[in-house]
PDB file of C-alpha atoms in Angstrom:
ATOM      1  CA  MET A  21     130.912 131.999 121.811  1.00 90.00           C
ATOM      2  CA  ARG A  22     131.531 128.304 121.550  1.00 95.00           C
ATOM      3  CA  LEU A  23     131.423 125.166 123.633  1.00 96.00           C
ATOM      4  CA  ALA A  24     134.762 124.300 125.196  1.00 98.00           C
ATOM      5  CA  THR A  25     136.854 121.388 123.968  1.00 97.00           C
ATOM      6  CA  PRO A  26     139.496 119.358 125.813  1.00 97.00           C
ATOM      7  CA  GLU A  27     142.129 121.610 124.245  1.00 97.00           C
ATOM      8  CA  ASP A  28     140.668 124.524 126.247  1.00 98.00           C
ATOM      9  CA  VAL A  29     141.423 122.929 129.625  1.00 98.00           C
ATOM     10  CA  PRO A  30     144.580 125.006 130.331  1.00 98.00           C
ATOM     11  CA  ASP A  31     142.649 128.206 129.577  1.00 98.00           C
ATOM     12  CA  ILE A  32     139.661 127.086 131.648  1.00 98.00           C
ATOM     13  CA  LEU A  33     141.917 126.431 134.629  1.00 98.00           C
ATOM     14  CA  ARG A  34     143.638 129.798 134.112  1.00 97.00           C
ATOM     15  CA  LEU A  35     140.263 131.566 134.131  1.00 97.00           C
ATOM     16  CA  ILE A  36     139.171 129.654 137.247  1.00 97.00           C
ATOM     17  CA  ARG A  37     142.354 130.800 138.985  1.00 97.00           C
ATOM     18  CA  ASP A  38     141.817 134.356 137.740  1.00 96.00           C
ATOM     19  CA  LEU A  39     138.282 134.269 139.149  1.00 96.00           C
ATOM     20  CA  ALA A  40     139.592 133.023 142.494  1.00 97.00           C
ATOM     21  CA  GLU A  41     142.144 135.837 142.496  1.00 95.00           C
ATOM     22  CA  TYR A  42     139.393 138.356 141.690  1.00 94.00           C
ATOM     23  CA  GLU A  43     137.338 136.995 144.592  1.00 95.00           C
ATOM     24  CA  LYS A  44     140.404 137.230 146.868  1.00 96.00           C
ATOM     25  CA  GLU A  45     140.563 133.437 147.278  1.00 95.00           C
ATOM     26  CA  PRO A  46     143.670 132.544 145.229  1.00 91.00           C
ATOM     27  CA  ASP A  47     144.565 129.562 147.405  1.00 94.00           C
ATOM     28  CA  ALA A  48     141.068 128.051 147.270  1.00 95.00           C
ATOM     29  CA  VAL A  49     141.468 126.471 143.824  1.00 96.00           C
ATOM     30  CA  ALA A  50     142.307 122.796 144.232  1.00 96.00           C
ATOM     31  CA  THR A  51     141.167 121.570 140.820  1.00 96.00           C
ATOM     32  CA  THR A  52     143.718 120.401 138.275  1.00 97.00           C
ATOM     33  CA  GLU A  53     143.773 120.058 134.506  1.00 98.00           C
ATOM     34  CA  ASP A  54     143.259 116.315 134.973  1.00 97.00           C
ATOM     35  CA  ASP A  55     140.157 116.978 137.115  1.00 97.00           C
ATOM     36  CA  LEU A  56     138.733 119.267 134.438  1.00 98.00           C
ATOM     37  CA  ARG A  57     139.456 116.791 131.647  1.00 97.00           C
ATOM     38  CA  ARG A  58     137.751 114.002 133.593  1.00 97.00           C
ATOM     39  CA  TRP A  59     134.651 115.881 134.723  1.00 97.00           C
ATOM     40  CA  LEU A  60     134.107 118.141 131.705  1.00 98.00           C
ATOM     41  CA  PHE A  61     135.165 115.835 128.862  1.00 97.00           C
ATOM     42  CA  GLY A  62     135.440 112.291 130.251  1.00 94.00           C
ATOM     43  CA  GLU A  63     133.060 109.348 130.039  1.00 95.00           C
ATOM     44  CA  ASP A  64     130.503 110.996 132.331  1.00 94.00           C
ATOM     45  CA  PRO A  65     130.705 114.789 131.920  1.00 96.00           C
ATOM     46  CA  VAL A  66     129.019 116.613 134.782  1.00 97.00           C
ATOM     47  CA  ALA A  67     129.381 120.196 133.566  1.00 97.00           C
ATOM     48  CA  GLY A  68     129.831 122.249 130.433  1.00 97.00           C
ATOM     49  CA  VAL A  69     131.789 125.367 129.588  1.00 98.00           C
ATOM     50  CA  LEU A  70     131.134 128.127 127.108  1.00 97.00           C
ATOM     51  CA  ILE A  71     134.230 129.958 125.907  1.00 98.00           C
ATOM     52  CA  GLY A  72     134.450 133.619 124.958  1.00 97.00           C
ATOM     53  CA  GLU A  73     137.294 134.809 122.771  1.00 96.00           C
ATOM     54  CA  ALA A  74     138.665 138.201 121.823  1.00 94.00           C
ATOM     55  CA  ASP A  75     141.436 138.784 119.324  1.00 90.00           C
ATOM     56  CA  GLY A  76     141.998 135.019 119.077  1.00 92.00           C
ATOM     57  CA  ALA A  77     142.533 134.518 122.811  1.00 95.00           C
ATOM     58  CA  VAL A  78     140.302 132.820 125.395  1.00 97.00           C
ATOM     59  CA  VAL A  79     139.262 135.634 127.742  1.00 98.00           C
ATOM     60  CA  ALA A  80     135.913 134.512 129.183  1.00 98.00           C
ATOM     61  CA  MET A  81     133.979 131.478 130.311  1.00 98.00           C
ATOM     62  CA  ALA A  82     130.670 130.348 131.692  1.00 98.00           C
ATOM     63  CA  LEU A  83     130.822 127.033 133.560  1.00 98.00           C
ATOM     64  CA  TRP A  84     127.448 125.380 134.097  1.00 98.00           C
ATOM     65  CA  PHE A  85     125.786 122.128 135.018  1.00 97.00           C
ATOM     66  CA  ARG A  86     122.368 120.603 134.510  1.00 96.00           C
ATOM     67  CA  THR A  87     119.747 120.633 137.239  1.00 96.00           C
ATOM     68  CA  PHE A  88     116.285 119.131 137.488  1.00 95.00           C
ATOM     69  CA  SER A  89     113.022 120.651 138.712  1.00 93.00           C
ATOM     70  CA  THR A  90     110.571 118.267 140.301  1.00 94.00           C
ATOM     71  CA  TRP A  91     107.843 120.915 139.967  1.00 92.00           C
ATOM     72  CA  THR A  92     108.192 121.371 136.220  1.00 90.00           C
ATOM     73  CA  GLY A  93     109.514 117.894 135.513  1.00 95.00           C
ATOM     74  CA  THR A  94     112.232 119.338 133.294  1.00 95.00           C
ATOM     75  CA  PRO A  95     115.962 119.969 133.449  1.00 97.00           C
ATOM     76  CA  GLY A  96     117.502 123.373 133.822  1.00 97.00           C
ATOM     77  CA  ILE A  97     120.932 124.972 133.820  1.00 97.00           C
ATOM     78  CA  TYR A  98     122.764 126.287 136.863  1.00 98.00           C
ATOM     79  CA  LEU A  99     125.485 128.775 136.040  1.00 98.00           C
ATOM     80  CA  GLU A 100     128.320 128.071 138.484  1.00 97.00           C
ATOM     81  CA  ASP A 101     130.870 130.621 137.272  1.00 96.00           C
ATOM     82  CA  LEU A 102     130.890 133.475 134.792  1.00 97.00           C
ATOM     83  CA  PHE A 103     134.190 135.279 134.329  1.00 97.00           C
ATOM     84  CA  VAL A 104     135.552 137.773 131.839  1.00 97.00           C
ATOM     85  CA  GLU A 105     139.149 138.899 132.136  1.00 96.00           C
ATOM     86  CA  PRO A 106     139.263 142.537 133.293  1.00 95.00           C
ATOM     87  CA  GLU A 107     140.961 143.789 130.119  1.00 94.00           C
ATOM     88  CA  ALA A 108     138.214 142.170 128.002  1.00 96.00           C
ATOM     89  CA  ARG A 109     135.278 143.637 129.920  1.00 96.00           C
ATOM     90  CA  GLY A 110     132.945 146.168 128.368  1.00 95.00           C
ATOM     91  CA  ARG A 111     132.767 144.316 125.041  1.00 94.00           C
ATOM     92  CA  GLY A 112     129.552 142.449 125.771  1.00 95.00           C
ATOM     93  CA  LEU A 113     131.196 139.053 126.315  1.00 96.00           C
ATOM     94  CA  GLY A 114     129.402 138.414 129.611  1.00 96.00           C
ATOM     95  CA  ARG A 115     126.041 139.294 128.101  1.00 96.00           C
ATOM     96  CA  THR A 116     126.760 137.076 125.101  1.00 96.00           C
ATOM     97  CA  LEU A 117     127.766 134.166 127.341  1.00 97.00           C
ATOM     98  CA  LEU A 118     124.479 134.521 129.249  1.00 96.00           C
ATOM     99  CA  SER A 119     122.342 134.783 126.120  1.00 96.00           C
ATOM    100  CA  THR A 120     124.127 131.796 124.577  1.00 97.00           C
ATOM    101  CA  LEU A 121     123.501 129.771 127.724  1.00 96.00           C
ATOM    102  CA  ALA A 122     119.822 130.763 127.603  1.00 96.00           C
ATOM    103  CA  ARG A 123     119.648 129.731 123.945  1.00 96.00           C
ATOM    104  CA  ILE A 124     121.164 126.331 124.822  1.00 96.00           C
ATOM    105  CA  ALA A 125     118.499 125.890 127.518  1.00 96.00           C
ATOM    106  CA  VAL A 126     115.707 126.727 125.066  1.00 96.00           C
ATOM    107  CA  GLU A 127     117.117 124.475 122.333  1.00 96.00           C
ATOM    108  CA  ARG A 128     117.317 121.567 124.773  1.00 96.00           C
ATOM    109  CA  GLY A 129     113.838 122.138 126.195  1.00 95.00           C
ATOM    110  CA  TYR A 130     115.096 123.107 129.648  1.00 96.00           C
ATOM    111  CA  ALA A 131     112.767 125.054 131.927  1.00 93.00           C
ATOM    112  CA  ARG A 132     115.184 127.628 133.346  1.00 94.00           C
ATOM    113  CA  VAL A 133     118.649 129.040 133.811  1.00 96.00           C
ATOM    114  CA  GLU A 134     119.633 129.793 137.395  1.00 95.00           C
ATOM    115  CA  TRP A 135     122.504 131.850 138.774  1.00 94.00           C
ATOM    116  CA  ALA A 136     122.992 132.953 142.360  1.00 85.00           C
TER     117      ALA A 136
END
């Protein structure tokens, strides 16, 4: 697992489209590579992406953004999307993405990781 870089944008968009297809909403994706570059890697990034690879190919992602709890007074992570390509499932990539995201939260002193 690794944090995404701007070079991953085409793969991130492909996985977003694959997720939309999986959820039977293929026409719902309006985002573009330019949108992803701006909001994930621009001057004011609003989200992060973890990348999962198998056999040298990007086959999984976890897209997340930071939240804030007024009760604990600390940030947290909200997992927006977790997707593993069907042919790459069963290898533990999803579990590893989740545990890596939890480790990031702990390392940064965040109070929680949320996913609905």
